[in-house]
PDB file of C-alpha atoms in Angstrom:
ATOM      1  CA  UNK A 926     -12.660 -78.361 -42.330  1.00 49.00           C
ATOM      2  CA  UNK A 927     -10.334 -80.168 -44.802  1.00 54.00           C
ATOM      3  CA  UNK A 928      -7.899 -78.105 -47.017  1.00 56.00           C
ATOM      4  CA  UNK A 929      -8.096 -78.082 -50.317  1.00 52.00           C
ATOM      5  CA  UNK A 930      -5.835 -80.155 -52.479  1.00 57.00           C
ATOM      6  CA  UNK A 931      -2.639 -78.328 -53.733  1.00 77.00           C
ATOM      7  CA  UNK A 932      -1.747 -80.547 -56.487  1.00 85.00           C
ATOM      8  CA  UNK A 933      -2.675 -81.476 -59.951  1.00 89.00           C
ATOM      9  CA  UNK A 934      -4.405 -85.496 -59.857  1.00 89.00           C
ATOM     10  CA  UNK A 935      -4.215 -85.976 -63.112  1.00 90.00           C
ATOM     11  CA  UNK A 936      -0.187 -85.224 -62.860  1.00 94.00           C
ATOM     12  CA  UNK A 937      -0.040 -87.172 -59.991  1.00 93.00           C
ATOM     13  CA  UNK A 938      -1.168 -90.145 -61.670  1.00 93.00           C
ATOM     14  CA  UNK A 939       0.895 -89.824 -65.152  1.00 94.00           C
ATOM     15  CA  UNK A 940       3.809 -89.422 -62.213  1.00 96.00           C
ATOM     16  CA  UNK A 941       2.661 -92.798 -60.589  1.00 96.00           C
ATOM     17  CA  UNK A 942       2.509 -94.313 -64.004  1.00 96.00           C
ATOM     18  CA  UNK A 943       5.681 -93.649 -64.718  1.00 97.00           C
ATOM     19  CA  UNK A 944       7.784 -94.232 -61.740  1.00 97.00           C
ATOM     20  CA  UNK A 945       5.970 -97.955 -61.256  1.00 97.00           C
ATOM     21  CA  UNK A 946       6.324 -97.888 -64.960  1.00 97.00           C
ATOM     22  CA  UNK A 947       9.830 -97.805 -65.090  1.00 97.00           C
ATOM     23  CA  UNK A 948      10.566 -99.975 -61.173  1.00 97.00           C
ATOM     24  CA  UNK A 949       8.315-102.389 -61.233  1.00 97.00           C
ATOM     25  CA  UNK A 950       5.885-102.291 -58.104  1.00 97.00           C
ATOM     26  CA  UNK A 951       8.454-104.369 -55.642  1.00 96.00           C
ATOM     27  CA  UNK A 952      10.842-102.030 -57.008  1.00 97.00           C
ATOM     28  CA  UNK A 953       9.066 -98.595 -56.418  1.00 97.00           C
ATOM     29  CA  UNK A 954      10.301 -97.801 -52.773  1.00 96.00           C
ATOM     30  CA  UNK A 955       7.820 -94.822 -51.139  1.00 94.00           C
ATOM     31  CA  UNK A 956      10.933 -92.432 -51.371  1.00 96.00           C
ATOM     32  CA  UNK A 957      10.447 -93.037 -55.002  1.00 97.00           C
ATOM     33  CA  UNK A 958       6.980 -92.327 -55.033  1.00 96.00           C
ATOM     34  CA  UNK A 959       7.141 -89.117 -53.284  1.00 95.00           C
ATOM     35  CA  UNK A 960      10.289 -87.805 -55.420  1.00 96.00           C
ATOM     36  CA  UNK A 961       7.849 -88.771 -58.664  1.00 96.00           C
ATOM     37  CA  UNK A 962       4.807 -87.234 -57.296  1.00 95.00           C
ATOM     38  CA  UNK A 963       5.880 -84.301 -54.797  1.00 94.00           C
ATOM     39  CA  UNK A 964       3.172 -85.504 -52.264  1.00 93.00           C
ATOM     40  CA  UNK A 965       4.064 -86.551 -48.778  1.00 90.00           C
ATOM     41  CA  UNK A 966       3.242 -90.146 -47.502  1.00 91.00           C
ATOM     42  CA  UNK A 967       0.116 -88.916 -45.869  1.00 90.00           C
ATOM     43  CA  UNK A 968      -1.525 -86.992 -48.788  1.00 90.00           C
ATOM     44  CA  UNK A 969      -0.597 -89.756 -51.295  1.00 92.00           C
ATOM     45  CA  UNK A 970      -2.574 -92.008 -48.377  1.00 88.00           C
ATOM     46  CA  UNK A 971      -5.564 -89.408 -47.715  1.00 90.00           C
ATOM     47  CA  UNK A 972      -6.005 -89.206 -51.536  1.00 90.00           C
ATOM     48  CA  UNK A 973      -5.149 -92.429 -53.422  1.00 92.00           C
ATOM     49  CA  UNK A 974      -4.896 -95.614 -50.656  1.00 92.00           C
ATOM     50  CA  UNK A 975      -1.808 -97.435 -49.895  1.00 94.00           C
ATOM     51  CA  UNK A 976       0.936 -98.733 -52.381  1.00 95.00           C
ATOM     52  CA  UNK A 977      -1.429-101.195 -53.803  1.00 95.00           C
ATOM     53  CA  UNK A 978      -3.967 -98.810 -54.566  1.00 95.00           C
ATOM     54  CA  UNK A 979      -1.206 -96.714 -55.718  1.00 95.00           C
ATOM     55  CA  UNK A 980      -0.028 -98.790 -58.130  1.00 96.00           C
ATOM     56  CA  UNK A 981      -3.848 -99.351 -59.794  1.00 96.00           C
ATOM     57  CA  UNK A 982      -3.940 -95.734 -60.437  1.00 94.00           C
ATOM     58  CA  UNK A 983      -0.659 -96.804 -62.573  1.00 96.00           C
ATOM     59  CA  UNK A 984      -2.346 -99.524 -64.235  1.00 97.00           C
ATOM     60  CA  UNK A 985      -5.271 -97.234 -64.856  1.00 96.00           C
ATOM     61  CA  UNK A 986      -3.588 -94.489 -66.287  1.00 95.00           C
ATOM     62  CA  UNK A 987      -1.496 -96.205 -68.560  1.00 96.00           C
ATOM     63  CA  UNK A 988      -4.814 -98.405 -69.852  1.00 96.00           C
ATOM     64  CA  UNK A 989      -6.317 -95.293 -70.931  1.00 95.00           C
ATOM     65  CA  UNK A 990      -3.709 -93.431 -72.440  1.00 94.00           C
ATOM     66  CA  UNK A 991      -2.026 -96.598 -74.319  1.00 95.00           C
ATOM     67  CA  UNK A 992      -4.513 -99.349 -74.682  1.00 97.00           C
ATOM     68  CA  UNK A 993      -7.958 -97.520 -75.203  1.00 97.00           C
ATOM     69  CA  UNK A 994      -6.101 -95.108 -77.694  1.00 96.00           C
ATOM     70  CA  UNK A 995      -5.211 -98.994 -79.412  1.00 97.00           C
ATOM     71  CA  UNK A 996      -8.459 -99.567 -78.947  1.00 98.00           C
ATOM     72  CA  UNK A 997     -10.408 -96.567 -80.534  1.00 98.00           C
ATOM     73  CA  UNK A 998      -7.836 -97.060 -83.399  1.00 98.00           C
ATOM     74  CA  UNK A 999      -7.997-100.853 -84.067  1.00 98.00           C
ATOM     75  CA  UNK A1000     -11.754-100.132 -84.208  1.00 98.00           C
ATOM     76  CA  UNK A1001     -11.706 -97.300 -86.519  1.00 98.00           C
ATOM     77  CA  UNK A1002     -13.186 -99.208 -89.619  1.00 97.00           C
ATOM     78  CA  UNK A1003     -12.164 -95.402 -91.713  1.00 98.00           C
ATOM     79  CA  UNK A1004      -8.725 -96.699 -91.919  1.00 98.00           C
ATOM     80  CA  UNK A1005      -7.705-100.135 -93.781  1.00 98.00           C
ATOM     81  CA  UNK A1006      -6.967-103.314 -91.366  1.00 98.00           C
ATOM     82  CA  UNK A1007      -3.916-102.891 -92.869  1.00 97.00           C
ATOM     83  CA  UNK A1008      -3.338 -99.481 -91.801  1.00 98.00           C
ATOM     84  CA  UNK A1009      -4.362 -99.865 -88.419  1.00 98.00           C
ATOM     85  CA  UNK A1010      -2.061-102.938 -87.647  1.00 98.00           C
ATOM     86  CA  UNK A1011       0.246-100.976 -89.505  1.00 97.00           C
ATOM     87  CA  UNK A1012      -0.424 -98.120 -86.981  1.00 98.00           C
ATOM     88  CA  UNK A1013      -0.163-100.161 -84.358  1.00 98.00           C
ATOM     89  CA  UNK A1014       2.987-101.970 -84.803  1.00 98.00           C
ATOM     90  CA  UNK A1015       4.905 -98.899 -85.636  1.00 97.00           C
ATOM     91  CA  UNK A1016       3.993 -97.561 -82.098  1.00 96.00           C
ATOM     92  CA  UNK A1017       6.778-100.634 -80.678  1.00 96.00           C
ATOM     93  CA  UNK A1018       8.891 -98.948 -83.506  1.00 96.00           C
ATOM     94  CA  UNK A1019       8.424 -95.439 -82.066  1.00 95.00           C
ATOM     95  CA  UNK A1020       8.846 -96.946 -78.858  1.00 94.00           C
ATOM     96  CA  UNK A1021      11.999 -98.454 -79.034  1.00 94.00           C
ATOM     97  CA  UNK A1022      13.331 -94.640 -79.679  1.00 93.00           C
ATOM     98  CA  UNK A1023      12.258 -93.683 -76.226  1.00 93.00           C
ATOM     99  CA  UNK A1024      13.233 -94.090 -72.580  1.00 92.00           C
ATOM    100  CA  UNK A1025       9.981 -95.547 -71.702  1.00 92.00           C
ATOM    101  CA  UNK A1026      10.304 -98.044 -74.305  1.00 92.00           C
ATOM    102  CA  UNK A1027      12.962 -99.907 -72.923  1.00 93.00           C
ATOM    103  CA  UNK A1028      10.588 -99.953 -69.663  1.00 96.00           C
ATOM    104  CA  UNK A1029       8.495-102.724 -71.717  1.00 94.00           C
ATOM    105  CA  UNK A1030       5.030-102.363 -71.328  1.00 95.00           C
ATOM    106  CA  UNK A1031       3.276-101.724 -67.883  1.00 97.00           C
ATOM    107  CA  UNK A1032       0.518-104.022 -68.699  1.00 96.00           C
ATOM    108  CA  UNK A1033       2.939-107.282 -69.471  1.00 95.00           C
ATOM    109  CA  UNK A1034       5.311-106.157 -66.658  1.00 96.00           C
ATOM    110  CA  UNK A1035       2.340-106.365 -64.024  1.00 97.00           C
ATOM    111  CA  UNK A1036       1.444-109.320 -65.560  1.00 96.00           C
ATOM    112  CA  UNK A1037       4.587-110.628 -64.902  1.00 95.00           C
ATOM    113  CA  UNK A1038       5.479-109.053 -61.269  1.00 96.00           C
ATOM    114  CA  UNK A1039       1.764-108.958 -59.716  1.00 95.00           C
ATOM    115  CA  UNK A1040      -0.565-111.151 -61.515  1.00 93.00           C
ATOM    116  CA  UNK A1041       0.165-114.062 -59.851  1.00 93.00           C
ATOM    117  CA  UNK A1042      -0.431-112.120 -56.242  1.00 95.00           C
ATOM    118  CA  UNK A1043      -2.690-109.732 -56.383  1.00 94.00           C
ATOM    119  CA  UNK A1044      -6.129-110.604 -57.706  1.00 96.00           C
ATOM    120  CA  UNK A1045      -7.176-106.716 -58.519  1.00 96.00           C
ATOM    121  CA  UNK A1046      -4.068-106.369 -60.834  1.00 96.00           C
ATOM    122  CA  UNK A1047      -4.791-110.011 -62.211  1.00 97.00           C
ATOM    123  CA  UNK A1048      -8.414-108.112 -63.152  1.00 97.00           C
ATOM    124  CA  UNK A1049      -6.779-104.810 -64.748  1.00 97.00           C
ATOM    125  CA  UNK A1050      -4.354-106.517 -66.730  1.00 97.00           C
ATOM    126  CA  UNK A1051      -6.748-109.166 -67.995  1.00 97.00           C
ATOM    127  CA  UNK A1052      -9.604-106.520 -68.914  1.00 97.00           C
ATOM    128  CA  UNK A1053      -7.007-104.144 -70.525  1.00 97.00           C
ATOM    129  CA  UNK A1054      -5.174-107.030 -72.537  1.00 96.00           C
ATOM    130  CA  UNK A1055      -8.733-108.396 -73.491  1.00 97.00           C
ATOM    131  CA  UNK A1056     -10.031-105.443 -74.816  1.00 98.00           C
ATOM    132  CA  UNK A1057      -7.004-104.624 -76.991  1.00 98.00           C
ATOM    133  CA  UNK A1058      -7.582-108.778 -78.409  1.00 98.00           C
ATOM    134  CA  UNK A1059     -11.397-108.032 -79.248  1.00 98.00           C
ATOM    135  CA  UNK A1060     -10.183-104.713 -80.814  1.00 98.00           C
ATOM    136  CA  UNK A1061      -7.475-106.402 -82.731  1.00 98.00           C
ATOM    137  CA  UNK A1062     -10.761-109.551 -83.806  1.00 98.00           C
ATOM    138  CA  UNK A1063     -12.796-106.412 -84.790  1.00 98.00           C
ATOM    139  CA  UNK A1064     -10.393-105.133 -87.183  1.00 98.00           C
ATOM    140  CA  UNK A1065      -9.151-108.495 -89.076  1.00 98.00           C
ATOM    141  CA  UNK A1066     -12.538-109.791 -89.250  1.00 97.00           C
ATOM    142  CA  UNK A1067     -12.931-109.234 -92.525  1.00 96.00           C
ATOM    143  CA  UNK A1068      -9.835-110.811 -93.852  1.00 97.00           C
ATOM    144  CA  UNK A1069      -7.379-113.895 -94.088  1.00 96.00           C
ATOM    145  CA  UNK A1070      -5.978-113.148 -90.864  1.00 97.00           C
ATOM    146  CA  UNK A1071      -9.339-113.905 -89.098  1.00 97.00           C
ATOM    147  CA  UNK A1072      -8.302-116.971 -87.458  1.00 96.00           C
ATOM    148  CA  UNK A1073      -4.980-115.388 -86.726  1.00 97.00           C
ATOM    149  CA  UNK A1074      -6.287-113.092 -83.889  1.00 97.00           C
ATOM    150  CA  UNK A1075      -4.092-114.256 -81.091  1.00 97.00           C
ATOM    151  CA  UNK A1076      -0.829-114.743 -83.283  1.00 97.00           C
ATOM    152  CA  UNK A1077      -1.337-111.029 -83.781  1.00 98.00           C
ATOM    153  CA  UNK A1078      -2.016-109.962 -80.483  1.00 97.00           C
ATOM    154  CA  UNK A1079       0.490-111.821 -78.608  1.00 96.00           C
ATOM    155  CA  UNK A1080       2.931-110.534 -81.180  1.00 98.00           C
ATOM    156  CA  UNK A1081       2.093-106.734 -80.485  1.00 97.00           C
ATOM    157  CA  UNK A1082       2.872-107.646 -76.690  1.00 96.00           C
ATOM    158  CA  UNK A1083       6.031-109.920 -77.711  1.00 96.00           C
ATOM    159  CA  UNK A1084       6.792-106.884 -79.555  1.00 97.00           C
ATOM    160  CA  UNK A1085       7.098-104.993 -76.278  1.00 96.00           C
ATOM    161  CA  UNK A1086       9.495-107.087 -74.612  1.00 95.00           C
ATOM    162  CA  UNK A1087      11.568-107.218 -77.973  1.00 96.00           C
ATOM    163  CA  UNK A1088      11.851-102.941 -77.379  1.00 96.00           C
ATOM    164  CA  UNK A1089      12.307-103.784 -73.254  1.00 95.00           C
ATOM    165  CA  UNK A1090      15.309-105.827 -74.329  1.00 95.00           C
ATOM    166  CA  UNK A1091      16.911-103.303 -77.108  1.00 95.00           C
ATOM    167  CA  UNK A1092      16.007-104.757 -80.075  1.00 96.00           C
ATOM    168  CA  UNK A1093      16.757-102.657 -83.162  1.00 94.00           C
ATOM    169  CA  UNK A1094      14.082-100.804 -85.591  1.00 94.00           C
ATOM    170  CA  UNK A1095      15.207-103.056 -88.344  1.00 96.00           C
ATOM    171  CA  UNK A1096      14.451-106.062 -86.395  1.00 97.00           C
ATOM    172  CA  UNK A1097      11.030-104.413 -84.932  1.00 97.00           C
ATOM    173  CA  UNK A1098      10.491-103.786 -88.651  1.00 97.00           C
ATOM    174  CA  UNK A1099      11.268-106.888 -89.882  1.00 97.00           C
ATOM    175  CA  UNK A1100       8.277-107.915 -86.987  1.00 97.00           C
ATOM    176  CA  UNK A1101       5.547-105.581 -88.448  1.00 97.00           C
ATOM    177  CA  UNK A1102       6.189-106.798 -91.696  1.00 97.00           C
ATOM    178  CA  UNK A1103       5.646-109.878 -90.670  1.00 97.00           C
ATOM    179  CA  UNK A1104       2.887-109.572 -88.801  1.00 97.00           C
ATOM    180  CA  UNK A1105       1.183-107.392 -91.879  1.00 97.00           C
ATOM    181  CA  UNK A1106       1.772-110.439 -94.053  1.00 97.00           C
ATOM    182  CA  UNK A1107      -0.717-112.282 -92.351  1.00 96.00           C
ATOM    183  CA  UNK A1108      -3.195-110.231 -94.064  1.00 94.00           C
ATOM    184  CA  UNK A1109      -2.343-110.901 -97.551  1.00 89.00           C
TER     185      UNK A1109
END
């Protein structure tokens, strides 16, 4: 008979989140994933796959607690377009006061690192990123920045890499406003 797990999943995961998060997934070493999580090799194996499986639980976890929280919000038609691009921006602005801010965005970083080799991240990333641009259509619909959909997304995600690289709030500011003014 099999024992029982010992540890929290859902802490697990947030743990794998973070440490691929912050290393990349060539730069997340197995030593690094058992310091994050507290699991040996073999229950890590028994209960979530190998390293590549591994780092879609990342992807996964930081999809629904980032992205579909985006999402729900872009989509919430009881706040202004205004106020939910608003709302949105400002999170890069909240970011950028953060350690995990300057880690960029898990999303564009697998993107970037994985994309172009592994087909199942390729899938994530697109599905995640193309759910935040229909969210982000949904909520300018109505207004002059209709036809401005992917200026607006791609600038939330360019907004990312701004806080990755240390870009001041002023600056990241000086983005939203932008960004806002397509509305008027």
């Amino acid at each position: 008979m099999a024992r029982p797990r010992q540890f929290d999943e859902a802490e697990v995961k947030v743990a794998l989140r973070n440490v691929f998060w912050q290393h990349g997934y060539d730069g997340t070493s197995y030593a690094d994933i058992i310091a994050a999580t507290g699991l040996n090799k073999g229950s890590l194996y028994a209960s979530f796959g190998d390293k590549r499986a591994l780092y879609q639980h990342a992807i996964a976890s930081y999809d629904r607690e980032f992205i579909s929280g985006a999402v729900k919000m872009m989509r919430n038609e009881n706040l202004s377009p205004e106020d939910r691009l608003k709302t949105l921006f400002k999170s890069l602005i909240s970011a950028a006061q953060t350690p995990q801010g300057r880690w960029g965005c898990l999303l564009c970083n697998a993107a970037v690192e994985q994309s172009s080799v592994n087909e199942d991240v390729e899938t994530s990333v697109s599905e995640a990123l193309s759910r935040l641009r229909s969210a982000i259509k949904f909520c300018v619909k109505d207004t002059r920045a209709a036809e401005r959909v992917e200026l607006i997304w791609t600038a939330y995600f360019g907004g990312h890499v701004m806080v990755k690289a240390g870009y001041s709030k002023a600056v990241l500011r000086a983005h939203q406003k932008q960004v806002l003014s397509l509305l008027t």
